[in-house]
Short mmCIF file of C-alpha atoms in Angstrom, two decimals:
data_model
loop_
_atom_site.label_atom_id
_atom_site.label_comp_id
_atom_site.label_asym_id
_atom_site.label_seq_id
_atom_site.Cartn_x
_atom_site.Cartn_y
_atom_site.Cartn_z
CA MET A 1 -12.72 -12.40 33.06
CA VAL A 2 -10.62 -11.43 30.49
CA ASN A 3 -10.45 -8.06 29.19
CA TYR A 4 -9.84 -8.19 25.52
CA ARG A 5 -9.82 -4.31 25.18
CA GLU A 6 -6.32 -4.48 27.51
CA TRP A 7 -4.82 -6.75 24.64
CA MET A 8 -5.92 -5.57 21.65
CA PRO A 9 -2.78 -2.87 21.45
CA THR A 10 -0.47 -5.98 22.11
CA VAL A 11 -2.29 -8.02 19.41
CA ALA A 12 -2.34 -5.21 16.86
CA MET A 13 1.42 -4.43 17.34
CA VAL A 14 2.49 -8.23 16.97
CA ALA A 15 0.44 -8.49 13.54
CA ILE A 16 1.83 -5.01 12.44
CA ASN A 17 5.30 -6.29 12.81
CA LEU A 18 4.32 -9.50 11.34
CA ALA A 19 3.35 -7.28 8.18
CA PHE A 20 6.67 -5.40 8.38
CA ALA A 21 8.62 -8.22 8.18
CA GLY A 22 6.77 -9.56 4.84
CA VAL A 23 7.45 -6.24 3.33
CA ASN A 24 11.10 -6.41 4.23
CA VAL A 25 11.51 -9.58 2.67
CA LEU A 26 9.39 -8.44 -0.51
CA LEU A 27 10.88 -5.35 -1.16
CA LYS A 28 14.38 -6.85 -0.65
CA LEU A 29 13.80 -9.29 -3.44
CA THR A 30 12.32 -5.83 -5.54
CA LEU A 31 15.58 -3.72 -4.99
CA ASP A 32 17.58 -6.83 -5.93
CA LYS A 33 15.66 -7.12 -9.40
CA GLY A 34 16.94 -3.35 -9.93
CA VAL A 35 14.07 -1.51 -9.01
CA HIS A 36 15.02 2.22 -7.59
CA ASN A 37 14.59 2.65 -4.04
CA LEU A 38 12.51 5.95 -4.29
CA VAL A 39 10.25 4.82 -7.12
CA VAL A 40 9.16 2.28 -4.76
CA VAL A 41 8.72 4.79 -1.84
CA THR A 42 6.40 6.86 -4.04
CA TYR A 43 4.50 4.45 -5.25
CA ARG A 44 4.15 2.93 -1.79
CA GLN A 45 2.72 6.30 -0.18
CA LEU A 46 0.41 7.34 -3.60
CA ILE A 47 -0.99 3.39 -3.00
CA SER A 48 -1.52 4.11 0.74
CA CYS A 49 -3.10 7.42 0.25
CA VAL A 50 -5.37 6.08 -2.20
CA LEU A 51 -6.53 3.30 0.07
CA LEU A 52 -6.80 5.43 2.90
CA THR A 53 -8.65 8.55 1.73
CA PRO A 54 -12.07 6.90 0.78
CA ILE A 55 -11.84 5.15 4.14
CA ALA A 56 -10.80 8.55 6.42
CA PHE A 57 -13.64 10.19 4.39
CA PHE A 58 -16.75 7.98 5.19
CA TRP A 59 -15.39 6.49 8.74
CA GLU A 60 -14.25 9.87 10.30
CA ARG A 61 -16.60 12.32 8.40
CA LYS A 62 -19.02 12.96 11.50
CA SER A 63 -16.29 13.25 14.16
CA ARG A 64 -13.53 14.40 12.41
CA LEU A 65 -12.00 17.83 13.62
CA GLU A 66 -10.97 20.66 10.79
CA LEU A 67 -7.79 20.95 9.94
CA THR A 68 -5.47 23.97 11.45
CA ALA A 69 -2.15 24.78 10.18
CA GLY A 70 -0.47 23.55 12.75
CA ILE A 71 -1.93 19.97 12.52
CA ILE A 72 -0.74 20.26 8.65
CA CYS A 73 2.46 21.67 9.59
CA HIS A 74 3.14 18.57 12.15
CA LEU A 75 1.47 16.07 9.43
CA PHE A 76 3.76 17.42 6.90
CA PHE A 77 7.05 17.25 9.14
CA SER A 78 5.84 13.86 10.20
CA ALA A 79 5.43 12.64 6.62
CA LEU A 80 9.30 14.11 5.86
CA ILE A 81 11.01 12.11 9.06
CA GLY A 82 8.82 9.20 9.47
CA VAL A 83 7.97 8.41 5.79
CA THR A 84 10.16 10.00 3.24
CA PHE A 85 13.52 9.88 5.00
CA THR A 86 13.16 6.75 6.97
CA GLN A 87 12.05 4.79 3.94
CA TYR A 88 14.60 6.59 1.73
CA LEU A 89 17.79 5.45 4.37
CA PHE A 90 16.37 2.26 5.22
CA LEU A 91 15.75 0.94 1.98
CA LEU A 92 19.32 2.40 0.62
CA GLY A 93 20.60 0.39 3.65
CA LEU A 94 18.55 -3.07 2.88
CA GLN A 95 19.93 -2.76 -0.80
CA TYR A 96 23.65 -2.78 1.02
CA THR A 97 22.93 -5.35 3.35
CA SER A 98 20.05 -7.94 3.98
CA ALA A 99 16.95 -8.24 5.21
CA THR A 100 17.98 -9.98 8.42
CA TYR A 101 20.80 -7.34 9.27
CA SER A 102 18.35 -4.62 8.41
CA CYS A 103 16.15 -5.72 10.71
CA ALA A 104 18.26 -6.27 13.60
CA PHE A 105 18.86 -2.41 13.53
CA ILE A 106 15.26 -1.99 13.79
CA ASN A 107 15.98 -3.20 17.22
CA MET A 108 17.31 -0.31 18.26
CA VAL A 109 14.10 1.83 17.84
CA PRO A 110 12.74 1.47 21.39
CA VAL A 111 15.88 2.60 22.86
CA ASN A 112 16.45 5.43 20.29
CA THR A 113 12.51 6.21 21.41
CA PHE A 114 13.34 6.43 24.94
CA LEU A 115 16.57 8.47 24.77
CA LEU A 116 14.60 10.90 22.29
CA ALA A 117 11.82 11.26 24.59
CA LEU A 118 13.96 12.31 27.88
CA PRO A 119 14.37 15.64 26.81
CA PHE A 120 10.81 16.35 25.74
CA GLY A 121 9.45 14.98 29.21
CA LEU A 122 7.44 11.97 27.71
CA GLU A 123 9.86 9.81 29.52
CA LYS A 124 11.29 10.40 33.06
CA VAL A 125 14.28 8.80 34.81
CA ASN A 126 15.01 8.53 38.41
CA ILE A 127 18.37 7.13 39.23
CA ARG A 128 17.44 6.42 42.89
CA SER A 129 14.72 4.11 42.12
CA LYS A 130 15.19 0.31 40.70
CA GLY A 131 13.45 1.38 37.55
CA GLY A 132 15.56 4.43 36.78
CA ARG A 133 18.87 2.80 37.04
CA ALA A 134 17.12 -0.23 35.07
CA LYS A 135 16.39 1.99 32.30
CA ILE A 136 19.74 3.55 32.09
CA LEU A 137 21.48 -0.02 32.26
CA GLY A 138 19.22 -1.00 29.66
CA ALA A 139 19.85 2.15 27.22
CA LEU A 140 23.60 1.00 27.42
CA ILE A 141 23.36 -2.42 26.73
CA CYS A 142 21.44 -1.35 23.68
CA ILE A 143 23.94 1.11 22.84
CA GLY A 144 26.62 -1.45 22.67
CA GLY A 145 24.72 -3.69 20.69
CA ALA A 146 24.02 -0.89 17.97
CA LEU A 147 27.74 -0.58 17.91
CA SER A 148 28.77 -4.12 17.59
CA LEU A 149 26.02 -4.31 14.60
CA THR A 150 27.93 -1.63 13.01
CA LEU A 151 31.18 -2.04 13.64
CA TYR A 152 31.68 -5.92 13.62
CA LYS A 153 30.32 -8.23 10.88
CA GLY A 154 32.09 -11.29 12.18
CA MET A 155 32.24 -15.05 10.48
CA PRO A 156 29.42 -16.15 8.90
CA LEU A 157 27.27 -18.90 10.95
CA THR A 158 25.39 -20.62 8.56
CA ASN A 159 26.58 -23.22 5.55
CA GLN A 160 26.19 -21.76 2.27
CA HIS A 161 27.22 -25.03 0.77
CA SER A 162 24.01 -27.01 1.98
CA HIS A 163 22.11 -24.76 -0.55
CA ALA A 164 21.93 -25.47 -4.38
CA THR A 165 24.87 -26.54 -6.14
CA ALA A 166 25.38 -23.37 -7.69
CA ASP A 167 25.75 -21.62 -4.50
CA GLN A 168 29.41 -23.91 -3.88
CA ASN A 169 31.68 -21.45 -5.33
CA GLU A 170 30.10 -18.74 -3.31
CA ASP A 171 32.93 -18.64 -0.82
CA HIS A 172 35.36 -18.00 -3.38
CA ASP A 173 33.59 -15.17 -4.67
CA TYR A 174 32.94 -13.93 -1.09
CA MET A 175 36.86 -13.58 -0.57
CA ARG A 176 37.28 -11.97 -4.17
CA ARG A 177 34.67 -9.27 -3.11
CA SER A 178 35.55 -9.22 0.43
CA ALA A 179 36.76 -5.53 0.40
CA LYS A 180 34.11 -3.98 -1.74
CA ASP A 181 31.30 -5.90 0.32
CA LYS A 182 32.98 -4.78 3.53
CA GLU A 183 32.77 -1.23 2.25
CA LYS A 184 29.42 -1.52 1.37
CA TRP A 185 28.08 -3.20 4.57
CA ALA A 186 29.50 -0.37 6.56
CA VAL A 187 27.71 2.33 4.50
CA GLY A 188 24.34 0.30 4.72
CA SER A 189 25.13 -0.10 8.62
CA LEU A 190 25.14 4.07 8.86
CA LEU A 191 22.23 4.52 6.63
CA LEU A 192 19.98 1.84 8.72
CA ALA A 193 21.51 3.84 11.82
CA ALA A 194 19.90 6.83 10.67
CA GLY A 195 16.84 5.65 9.46
CA CYS A 196 16.07 4.00 12.53
CA LEU A 197 16.56 7.03 14.43
CA LEU A 198 14.36 9.07 12.36
CA TRP A 199 11.69 6.50 12.72
CA ALA A 200 12.37 6.76 16.67
CA SER A 201 11.25 10.21 16.29
CA TRP A 202 8.18 9.73 14.03
CA PHE A 203 7.13 7.98 17.45
CA LEU A 204 7.38 10.93 19.44
CA ILE A 205 5.80 13.22 16.66
CA GLN A 206 3.22 11.22 16.40
CA ALA A 207 2.17 11.46 19.78
CA LYS A 208 1.64 14.96 19.86
CA ILE A 209 -0.30 14.61 16.51
CA GLY A 210 -2.41 12.12 18.14
CA LYS A 211 -3.47 14.56 21.14
CA SER A 212 -4.16 17.23 18.82
CA TYR A 213 -6.15 15.24 15.82
CA PRO A 214 -6.82 11.55 17.00
CA PHE A 215 -8.29 10.65 13.60
CA GLN A 216 -5.78 7.77 12.24
CA TYR A 217 -7.10 6.95 8.99
CA SER A 218 -7.38 10.88 8.22
CA SER A 219 -3.96 11.75 9.29
CA THR A 220 -2.78 8.64 7.92
CA ALA A 221 -3.92 9.63 4.74
CA ILE A 222 -2.45 13.15 4.72
CA LEU A 223 0.76 11.56 5.92
CA SER A 224 0.83 9.47 3.00
CA PHE A 225 0.07 12.28 0.45
CA PHE A 226 2.70 14.38 1.88
CA GLY A 227 5.09 11.49 1.75
CA ALA A 228 4.31 10.75 -2.22
CA ILE A 229 5.07 14.19 -3.09
CA GLN A 230 8.26 14.37 -0.87
CA SER A 231 9.49 11.26 -2.20
CA ALA A 232 9.15 12.38 -6.04
CA ILE A 233 10.63 15.60 -5.25
CA LEU A 234 13.55 13.77 -3.59
CA SER A 235 13.88 11.56 -6.47
CA LEU A 236 14.13 14.33 -8.87
CA VAL A 237 16.66 16.06 -6.46
CA THR A 238 18.87 12.73 -5.85
CA GLU A 239 18.97 11.10 -9.45
CA ARG A 240 19.55 12.48 -13.01
CA ASN A 241 18.05 9.71 -14.67
CA ILE A 242 14.72 9.68 -12.59
CA MET A 243 13.08 11.23 -15.76
CA ASN A 244 13.48 8.15 -17.79
CA MET A 245 10.02 6.92 -17.89
CA SER A 246 11.30 3.18 -17.76
CA MET A 247 12.68 3.52 -14.44
CA TRP A 248 8.75 3.91 -13.11
CA VAL A 249 7.39 1.25 -15.12
CA LEU A 250 7.04 -2.18 -12.87
CA LYS A 251 7.50 -5.03 -15.23
CA GLY A 252 7.11 -8.02 -13.14
CA LYS A 253 4.31 -9.80 -10.92
CA LEU A 254 6.59 -9.71 -8.09
CA GLU A 255 7.42 -6.11 -8.04
CA ILE A 256 3.91 -5.07 -8.77
CA LEU A 257 2.75 -7.00 -5.64
CA SER A 258 5.66 -6.19 -3.20
CA VAL A 259 4.43 -2.55 -3.97
CA LEU A 260 1.12 -2.86 -3.50
CA TYR A 261 1.25 -5.01 -0.27
CA ALA A 262 3.88 -2.27 0.85
CA GLY A 263 1.76 0.44 0.23
CA ALA A 264 -1.77 -1.15 1.20
CA ILE A 265 -0.61 -2.99 4.35
CA GLY A 266 2.91 -1.50 5.43
CA SER A 267 2.50 2.11 4.42
CA GLY A 268 -1.40 2.15 5.01
CA LEU A 269 -2.91 0.19 7.43
CA CYS A 270 0.65 -0.58 9.69
CA TYR A 271 0.62 3.37 9.96
CA VAL A 272 -2.86 3.17 10.90
CA GLY A 273 -2.33 0.58 13.58
CA MET A 274 0.88 2.19 15.11
CA SER A 275 -0.83 5.71 15.30
CA TRP A 276 -3.66 4.05 17.27
CA CYS A 277 -1.37 2.30 19.56
CA VAL A 278 0.65 5.35 20.39
CA LYS A 279 -2.65 7.10 21.32
CA GLN A 280 -3.56 4.13 23.39
CA LYS A 281 -0.13 2.95 24.90
CA GLY A 282 2.34 5.59 24.26
CA PRO A 283 5.37 5.98 22.26
CA LEU A 284 7.58 3.44 24.27
CA PHE A 285 5.13 0.70 24.32
CA THR A 286 4.23 0.91 20.34
CA ALA A 287 8.22 0.97 19.68
CA ALA A 288 8.88 -1.99 21.73
CA PHE A 289 7.34 -4.40 19.51
CA THR A 290 9.82 -3.65 16.76
CA PRO A 291 12.57 -6.67 17.78
CA LEU A 292 9.58 -9.02 16.57
CA ILE A 293 10.26 -7.93 13.02
CA GLN A 294 13.51 -10.13 12.86
CA ILE A 295 12.09 -12.69 14.36
CA PHE A 296 9.39 -13.02 11.81
CA VAL A 297 11.95 -12.42 8.84
CA ALA A 298 14.55 -14.70 10.29
CA MET A 299 11.45 -17.58 10.11
CA PHE A 300 11.39 -17.30 6.41
CA ASP A 301 14.22 -15.47 5.30
CA PHE A 302 16.63 -18.50 4.31
CA SER A 303 13.66 -20.18 2.23
CA THR A 304 13.31 -17.06 -0.02
CA LEU A 305 16.24 -15.00 0.24
CA ASN A 306 18.97 -17.71 1.01
CA GLU A 307 21.08 -15.08 3.34
CA GLN A 308 23.71 -15.58 5.60
CA ILE A 309 23.92 -14.72 9.30
CA TYR A 310 26.82 -13.28 10.77
CA LEU A 311 28.15 -13.34 14.36
CA GLY A 312 28.41 -10.04 14.65
CA SER A 313 24.36 -9.68 13.80
CA VAL A 314 23.63 -12.33 16.39
CA VAL A 315 25.49 -10.58 19.12
CA GLY A 316 24.49 -7.16 18.15
CA SER A 317 20.71 -8.40 18.16
CA VAL A 318 21.04 -10.16 21.57
CA LEU A 319 22.50 -7.18 23.43
CA VAL A 320 19.90 -5.08 22.00
CA ILE A 321 16.70 -7.15 22.69
CA VAL A 322 18.29 -7.98 26.15
CA GLY A 323 19.01 -4.10 27.00
CA MET A 324 15.23 -3.03 25.78
CA TYR A 325 13.40 -5.38 27.95
CA VAL A 326 15.88 -4.57 30.71
CA LEU A 327 14.73 -0.93 29.76
CA LEU A 328 11.10 -1.70 29.53
CA TRP A 329 11.11 -3.72 32.47
CA GLY A 330 12.65 -0.24 34.49
CA LYS A 331 9.62 1.59 32.98
CA SER A 332 7.09 -1.00 34.08
CA ASN A 333 8.82 -0.81 37.50
CA ASP A 334 8.67 3.24 37.90
CA ALA A 335 4.64 2.42 36.52
CA LYS A 336 3.45 0.43 39.60
CA GLU A 337 5.82 2.57 42.11
CA THR A 338 4.06 5.64 40.64
CA VAL A 339 0.35 3.82 41.23
CA MET A 340 1.46 2.80 44.65
CA LYS A 341 2.30 6.33 45.64
CA GLN A 342 -0.81 8.12 44.24
CA THR A 343 -2.43 5.17 46.01
CA GLN A 344 -0.96 5.45 49.57
CA ALA A 345 -1.51 9.79 48.82
CA ALA A 346 -5.17 9.28 48.18
CA GLU A 347 -5.46 6.88 51.31
CA GLU A 348 -3.66 9.66 53.25
CA GLY A 349 -5.63 12.22 52.15
CA ALA A 350 -8.71 10.49 52.77
CA ASP A 351 -7.79 9.81 56.70
CA VAL A 352 -7.35 13.48 56.87
CA PRO A 353 -10.56 14.64 59.04
#
């Protein structure tokens, strides 16, 4: 008989990453329209907070524990690292690159989570075991893939001439803007790498919060509240023209739809789902599904954004995905060995008179 509860975290993470793929594509279209990235982040968190606050109040009011200063402090830094800085850096990198390329960088989140978990004892490596060696090998392969993504763009693999007639001169335009585009691409790569490192850190912080305050709706609502305030303050610090009210007005239907979807689904329900999965299966399991975002984006990327795929993106993505699953195989192997040792110890203890 199939135990559906065991599959719920897997199904949830597939659905969450499908939703994140939609967020990435919609936000890329919105940023290309000229909407400021910090305006998007601020509105996104406000919408999430407004949506989740009444749900948290009615759904968790009987079981919710009292908020302490320590929990509030953890939620504040969780919002700063996992929401404000992560989304700001990611949207800035997305603005300089493409949706598909930015999703390729998200593939680094699992290995970043693993490497950051080691010093805190959330993950362990025994180099004498097969699983431990697989973890190290997988991490090294992922790092090689990340370097390929960052340092090597490569030749375009798709034929732009197969698109509309208006795109026939794009190769000439690309050559003319080559130096400028390469510089933007490099800056965007660094921003994406930093954003993904911060996102990996968020999984570890959330694992600790989940143990002391296991209320996903309430914690995500507070997280979104802090994120909205932090994003607004960051916009005032980094942008001189941010006080111009016209920048805060979303004019087109696409901009309004994108921000509503990103706030309600991307920053609201998706973060609730990820917090629940971290509580159920741990940070590394939850982070391991992030490569699905790139696959989902690639399914409809060409039809909506007409973007190129470059050789460096493909090589780096393949290396990162292969390395990630080698790492996860090693983790699974270690878990099986641990269970076997515990079973043997229990049997030996039972045999002792």
